[in-house]
């Protein structure tokens, strides 16, 4: 029989205690490595994946699928996203067909209403003119909605046409003012254009499409700014970039909804409550046009105080490189 002295018992107890602590630490370390590799790591990947999809980016796929139930979840995500892409293609095709079918009768209606308004069919009473004017304005809104559907469809199919050539940006700025001036006055909103680079040599951009992009932002500013409000357009030059900021003191955008701002059909919850008109397509179109110009667009907004869009456009783009990316 082995008999241990008191000191030896304490020593043995200490050794066993240290050994036990070490063993537990090793087990915890291996468990942590296992969980990181098999559970927490994949879940982090899936979380980033779901966030991007929720922001409208369907060009996602989980490449590294782990084993077990977590891996099955990754495979299910990939199958789900494939179905979403199929639905998106069908939706785009429907939008394109519907828009094409609607545009012809709407254009015909516009011609008839314009014909009546100018008096070519005979004199009208003031009441008749007002009724036809309202019909004409409603028809114009419908045409704009149809055009937006067509623009989105063409963007998604890579068929949104561009004509890049040297243009005068000051003329685009003037066209933007002329297009918006009457509407600003009707809404009682002040428009301030502050151009810090009035003498700017012509550079390469698509005049019509860039005008559409900026017009969409200005139209939103008008729509979501109350009477006696103000919209400011500022133009600056930063190295080889043209900086355009469009700011208003309107209703603003909830902070939590800002990541979705440039996705299709998105409309902020506060403007939906205001029952304002809109399809939620304008900023999606705007962003794609800006990116096609090699530019960038960002937004800063505080709900209840206003919104500022900041756009950068390259002044040194080469037409050949833009055409090759068409």
Short mmCIF file of C-alpha atoms in Angstrom, two decimals, residues 3-282:
data_model
loop_
_atom_site.label_atom_id
_atom_site.label_comp_id
_atom_site.label_asym_id
_atom_site.label_seq_id
_atom_site.Cartn_x
_atom_site.Cartn_y
_atom_site.Cartn_z
CA UNK A 3 1.35 5.84 1.79
CA UNK A 4 1.77 9.53 1.01
CA UNK A 5 2.98 12.11 3.46
CA UNK A 6 1.05 15.36 3.97
CA UNK A 7 3.41 17.42 1.81
CA UNK A 8 3.33 14.87 -0.96
CA UNK A 9 -0.47 14.87 -0.93
CA UNK A 10 -0.50 18.64 -1.34
CA UNK A 11 2.02 18.41 -4.19
CA UNK A 12 0.03 15.71 -5.94
CA UNK A 13 -3.16 17.71 -5.48
CA UNK A 14 -1.50 20.78 -6.97
CA UNK A 15 -0.22 18.76 -9.96
CA UNK A 16 -3.69 17.30 -10.56
CA UNK A 17 -5.28 20.72 -10.25
CA UNK A 18 -2.85 22.27 -12.77
CA UNK A 19 -3.26 19.29 -15.09
CA UNK A 20 -7.02 19.56 -14.84
CA UNK A 21 -6.97 23.29 -15.54
CA UNK A 22 -4.66 22.74 -18.52
CA UNK A 23 -6.90 19.99 -19.88
CA UNK A 24 -9.98 22.19 -19.54
CA UNK A 25 -8.15 25.08 -21.28
CA UNK A 26 -7.13 22.77 -24.14
CA UNK A 27 -10.68 21.47 -24.49
CA UNK A 28 -12.08 25.01 -24.47
CA UNK A 29 -9.53 26.06 -27.11
CA UNK A 30 -10.37 23.13 -29.37
CA UNK A 31 -14.09 23.74 -28.84
CA UNK A 32 -13.65 27.41 -29.76
CA UNK A 33 -11.70 26.50 -32.92
CA UNK A 34 -14.33 23.94 -33.84
CA UNK A 35 -17.22 26.35 -33.30
CA UNK A 36 -15.46 29.14 -35.21
CA UNK A 37 -14.81 26.85 -38.17
CA UNK A 38 -18.03 24.87 -38.22
CA UNK A 39 -20.62 27.24 -36.78
CA UNK A 40 -19.74 30.88 -36.09
CA UNK A 41 -17.59 31.36 -39.23
CA UNK A 42 -20.26 30.10 -41.66
CA UNK A 43 -22.97 32.02 -39.81
CA UNK A 44 -20.94 35.24 -40.19
CA UNK A 45 -20.61 34.54 -43.93
CA UNK A 46 -24.34 33.84 -44.22
CA UNK A 47 -25.16 37.04 -42.31
CA UNK A 48 -23.10 39.16 -44.75
CA UNK A 49 -24.73 37.30 -47.62
CA UNK A 50 -28.28 37.95 -46.37
CA UNK A 51 -27.47 41.64 -45.74
CA UNK A 52 -26.31 42.12 -49.34
CA UNK A 53 -29.36 40.32 -50.71
CA UNK A 54 -31.66 42.42 -48.52
CA UNK A 55 -30.06 45.54 -50.06
CA UNK A 56 -31.00 44.30 -53.53
CA UNK A 57 -27.76 42.63 -54.64
CA UNK A 58 -28.86 39.31 -56.11
CA UNK A 59 -25.45 38.56 -57.64
CA UNK A 60 -24.44 36.52 -54.61
CA UNK A 61 -23.50 32.90 -53.99
CA UNK A 62 -22.14 31.09 -50.96
CA UNK A 63 -19.09 29.30 -52.34
CA UNK A 64 -17.75 27.51 -49.25
CA UNK A 65 -20.50 25.33 -47.85
CA UNK A 66 -19.69 23.72 -44.49
CA UNK A 67 -20.91 20.27 -43.55
CA UNK A 68 -23.84 19.36 -41.34
CA UNK A 69 -27.00 21.36 -40.72
CA UNK A 70 -25.20 24.69 -41.08
CA UNK A 71 -24.03 23.62 -44.53
CA UNK A 72 -27.58 22.68 -45.48
CA UNK A 73 -28.59 26.22 -44.56
CA UNK A 74 -25.96 27.60 -46.97
CA UNK A 75 -27.21 25.36 -49.77
CA UNK A 76 -30.78 26.48 -49.05
CA UNK A 77 -29.65 30.12 -49.33
CA UNK A 78 -28.14 29.45 -52.76
CA UNK A 79 -31.30 27.72 -53.99
CA UNK A 80 -33.44 30.57 -52.64
CA UNK A 81 -31.30 33.18 -54.37
CA UNK A 82 -31.45 31.31 -57.69
CA UNK A 83 -35.24 31.39 -57.45
CA UNK A 84 -35.14 35.11 -56.64
CA UNK A 85 -32.99 35.74 -59.72
CA UNK A 86 -35.43 33.81 -61.90
CA UNK A 87 -38.34 35.83 -60.51
CA UNK A 88 -36.38 39.06 -61.07
CA UNK A 89 -35.76 38.15 -64.72
CA UNK A 90 -39.46 37.40 -65.23
CA UNK A 91 -40.40 40.67 -63.53
CA UNK A 92 -37.99 42.64 -65.72
CA UNK A 93 -39.39 41.01 -68.86
CA UNK A 94 -42.93 41.83 -67.76
CA UNK A 95 -41.99 45.44 -66.99
CA UNK A 96 -40.44 45.81 -70.42
CA UNK A 97 -43.41 44.35 -72.30
CA UNK A 98 -45.95 46.27 -70.22
CA UNK A 99 -44.06 49.54 -70.64
CA UNK A 100 -43.76 49.12 -74.41
CA UNK A 101 -47.47 48.35 -74.70
CA UNK A 102 -48.45 51.32 -72.55
CA UNK A 103 -46.20 53.96 -74.09
CA UNK A 104 -47.90 54.05 -77.52
CA UNK A 105 -51.46 54.76 -76.33
CA UNK A 106 -50.19 57.19 -73.71
CA UNK A 107 -48.25 59.11 -76.34
CA UNK A 108 -51.34 59.20 -78.54
CA UNK A 109 -53.41 60.50 -75.64
CA UNK A 110 -50.80 63.17 -74.96
CA UNK A 111 -51.04 64.39 -78.56
CA UNK A 112 -54.85 64.59 -78.42
CA UNK A 113 -54.87 66.47 -75.10
CA UNK A 114 -52.20 68.89 -76.33
CA UNK A 115 -54.24 69.44 -79.52
CA UNK A 116 -57.27 70.37 -77.43
CA UNK A 117 -55.33 72.56 -74.99
CA UNK A 118 -53.82 74.81 -77.66
CA UNK A 119 -57.27 75.37 -79.13
CA UNK A 120 -56.76 73.65 -82.49
CA UNK A 121 -60.11 71.87 -82.08
CA UNK A 122 -61.91 75.08 -81.19
CA UNK A 123 -62.23 77.47 -78.28
CA UNK A 124 -62.59 76.04 -74.77
CA UNK A 125 -64.06 77.48 -71.63
CA UNK A 126 -61.77 78.04 -68.66
CA UNK A 127 -63.35 75.07 -66.89
CA UNK A 128 -62.76 72.81 -69.90
CA UNK A 129 -59.15 73.96 -70.18
CA UNK A 130 -58.56 73.21 -66.50
CA UNK A 131 -60.01 69.70 -66.83
CA UNK A 132 -57.94 68.92 -69.93
CA UNK A 133 -54.84 70.39 -68.30
CA UNK A 134 -55.24 68.02 -65.35
CA UNK A 135 -55.67 65.11 -67.73
CA UNK A 136 -52.57 66.18 -69.62
CA UNK A 137 -50.50 66.41 -66.43
CA UNK A 138 -51.69 62.99 -65.25
CA UNK A 139 -50.84 61.54 -68.64
CA UNK A 140 -47.36 63.05 -68.40
CA UNK A 141 -46.84 61.34 -65.03
CA UNK A 142 -47.94 58.03 -66.52
CA UNK A 143 -45.50 58.46 -69.41
CA UNK A 144 -42.69 59.18 -66.94
CA UNK A 145 -43.56 56.06 -64.95
CA UNK A 146 -43.56 53.95 -68.13
CA UNK A 147 -40.23 55.48 -69.19
CA UNK A 148 -38.74 54.59 -65.80
CA UNK A 149 -39.89 50.98 -66.19
CA UNK A 150 -38.25 50.87 -69.60
CA UNK A 151 -35.05 52.44 -68.30
CA UNK A 152 -34.80 49.85 -65.51
CA UNK A 153 -35.46 46.99 -67.90
CA UNK A 154 -32.78 48.23 -70.30
CA UNK A 155 -30.28 48.80 -67.50
CA UNK A 156 -30.77 45.24 -66.25
CA UNK A 157 -30.46 43.82 -69.76
CA UNK A 158 -27.39 45.92 -70.61
CA UNK A 159 -29.30 47.73 -73.35
CA UNK A 160 -29.57 51.20 -71.84
CA UNK A 161 -28.11 53.31 -74.63
CA UNK A 162 -25.41 55.93 -74.07
CA UNK A 163 -23.98 58.58 -76.35
CA UNK A 164 -20.66 59.71 -74.92
CA UNK A 165 -19.13 62.79 -76.49
CA UNK A 166 -17.74 66.17 -75.52
CA UNK A 167 -20.46 68.32 -73.99
CA UNK A 168 -20.76 71.63 -72.18
CA UNK A 169 -21.80 71.02 -68.57
CA UNK A 170 -23.00 74.61 -68.14
CA UNK A 171 -25.66 73.91 -70.80
CA UNK A 172 -26.79 70.83 -68.88
CA UNK A 173 -27.03 72.94 -65.73
CA UNK A 174 -29.12 75.51 -67.60
CA UNK A 175 -31.40 72.77 -68.97
CA UNK A 176 -31.85 71.46 -65.42
CA UNK A 177 -32.89 74.94 -64.29
CA UNK A 178 -35.32 75.42 -67.18
CA UNK A 179 -36.92 72.00 -66.64
CA UNK A 180 -37.49 72.71 -62.96
CA UNK A 181 -38.12 76.45 -62.75
CA UNK A 182 -41.91 76.40 -63.24
CA UNK A 183 -42.39 73.51 -60.81
CA UNK A 184 -40.26 75.27 -58.18
CA UNK A 185 -42.44 78.37 -58.47
CA UNK A 186 -45.65 76.32 -58.31
CA UNK A 187 -44.49 74.65 -55.09
CA UNK A 188 -43.18 77.88 -53.55
CA UNK A 189 -39.66 76.48 -53.21
CA UNK A 190 -36.49 78.49 -53.76
CA UNK A 191 -33.87 77.12 -56.17
CA UNK A 192 -30.27 78.20 -55.68
CA UNK A 193 -27.63 77.14 -58.21
CA UNK A 194 -24.09 77.93 -57.08
CA UNK A 195 -21.63 77.11 -59.85
CA UNK A 196 -18.04 77.59 -58.65
CA UNK A 197 -16.59 76.55 -62.02
CA UNK A 198 -18.45 78.68 -64.59
CA UNK A 199 -15.57 78.35 -67.06
CA UNK A 200 -15.26 74.60 -67.49
CA UNK A 201 -13.88 73.15 -70.74
CA UNK A 202 -16.14 70.60 -72.48
CA UNK A 203 -15.59 67.04 -71.29
CA UNK A 204 -16.97 63.64 -72.23
CA UNK A 205 -20.37 62.64 -70.83
CA UNK A 206 -23.82 61.64 -72.06
CA UNK A 207 -25.84 64.85 -71.97
CA UNK A 208 -29.35 63.33 -72.02
CA UNK A 209 -28.71 60.55 -69.52
CA UNK A 210 -26.76 62.67 -67.06
CA UNK A 211 -29.61 65.20 -67.22
CA UNK A 212 -32.05 62.38 -66.38
CA UNK A 213 -29.90 61.39 -63.38
CA UNK A 214 -29.69 64.89 -61.93
CA UNK A 215 -33.33 65.65 -62.78
CA UNK A 216 -34.46 62.63 -60.75
CA UNK A 217 -32.72 63.98 -57.66
CA UNK A 218 -34.04 67.51 -58.17
CA UNK A 219 -37.59 66.21 -58.73
CA UNK A 220 -37.38 64.28 -55.45
CA UNK A 221 -36.13 67.39 -53.67
CA UNK A 222 -39.12 69.35 -54.95
CA UNK A 223 -41.53 66.56 -54.05
CA UNK A 224 -40.29 66.13 -50.49
CA UNK A 225 -39.58 69.75 -49.56
CA UNK A 226 -42.45 71.76 -48.04
CA UNK A 227 -43.51 75.19 -49.37
CA UNK A 228 -41.07 78.02 -48.56
CA UNK A 229 -38.29 75.45 -48.48
CA UNK A 230 -35.02 75.61 -50.40
CA UNK A 231 -33.11 73.39 -52.81
CA UNK A 232 -29.47 74.14 -53.56
CA UNK A 233 -27.32 72.80 -56.39
CA UNK A 234 -23.59 73.42 -55.96
CA UNK A 235 -20.90 72.63 -58.53
CA UNK A 236 -17.21 72.39 -57.63
CA UNK A 237 -14.04 70.99 -59.17
CA UNK A 238 -11.91 68.59 -57.14
CA UNK A 239 -8.82 67.65 -59.16
CA UNK A 240 -9.99 65.55 -62.11
CA UNK A 241 -13.50 65.26 -60.68
CA UNK A 242 -16.58 67.42 -61.01
CA UNK A 243 -18.46 67.51 -57.71
CA UNK A 244 -22.21 68.16 -57.76
CA UNK A 245 -24.16 68.45 -54.53
CA UNK A 246 -27.95 68.71 -54.45
CA UNK A 247 -29.36 69.51 -51.02
CA UNK A 248 -32.77 70.34 -49.60
CA UNK A 249 -34.34 71.07 -46.23
CA UNK A 250 -37.21 68.65 -46.73
CA UNK A 251 -38.52 65.62 -44.86
CA UNK A 252 -35.25 63.67 -44.96
CA UNK A 253 -34.79 59.89 -44.93
CA UNK A 254 -34.86 57.60 -41.86
CA UNK A 255 -31.30 56.54 -41.04
CA UNK A 256 -32.12 52.82 -40.94
CA UNK A 257 -33.49 52.99 -44.50
CA UNK A 258 -30.55 54.76 -46.15
CA UNK A 259 -28.83 51.50 -47.30
CA UNK A 260 -31.91 50.67 -49.41
CA UNK A 261 -32.16 54.10 -51.02
CA UNK A 262 -30.78 53.16 -54.44
CA UNK A 263 -32.61 49.84 -54.79
CA UNK A 264 -35.55 49.29 -57.12
CA UNK A 265 -39.03 50.30 -55.96
CA UNK A 266 -37.77 51.59 -52.61
CA UNK A 267 -39.68 54.46 -51.03
CA UNK A 268 -38.90 55.68 -47.53
CA UNK A 269 -41.56 54.97 -44.93
CA UNK A 270 -42.01 58.63 -44.04
CA UNK A 271 -42.76 59.70 -47.64
CA UNK A 272 -45.17 56.77 -48.05
CA UNK A 273 -47.07 58.13 -45.04
CA UNK A 274 -47.19 61.51 -46.77
CA UNK A 275 -48.98 59.76 -49.69
CA UNK A 276 -46.69 61.36 -52.26
CA UNK A 277 -46.53 59.89 -55.74
CA UNK A 278 -43.57 57.88 -56.97
CA UNK A 279 -42.43 54.47 -58.19
CA UNK A 280 -39.15 54.20 -56.27
CA UNK A 281 -37.20 53.74 -59.52
CA UNK A 282 -35.66 57.17 -60.05
#
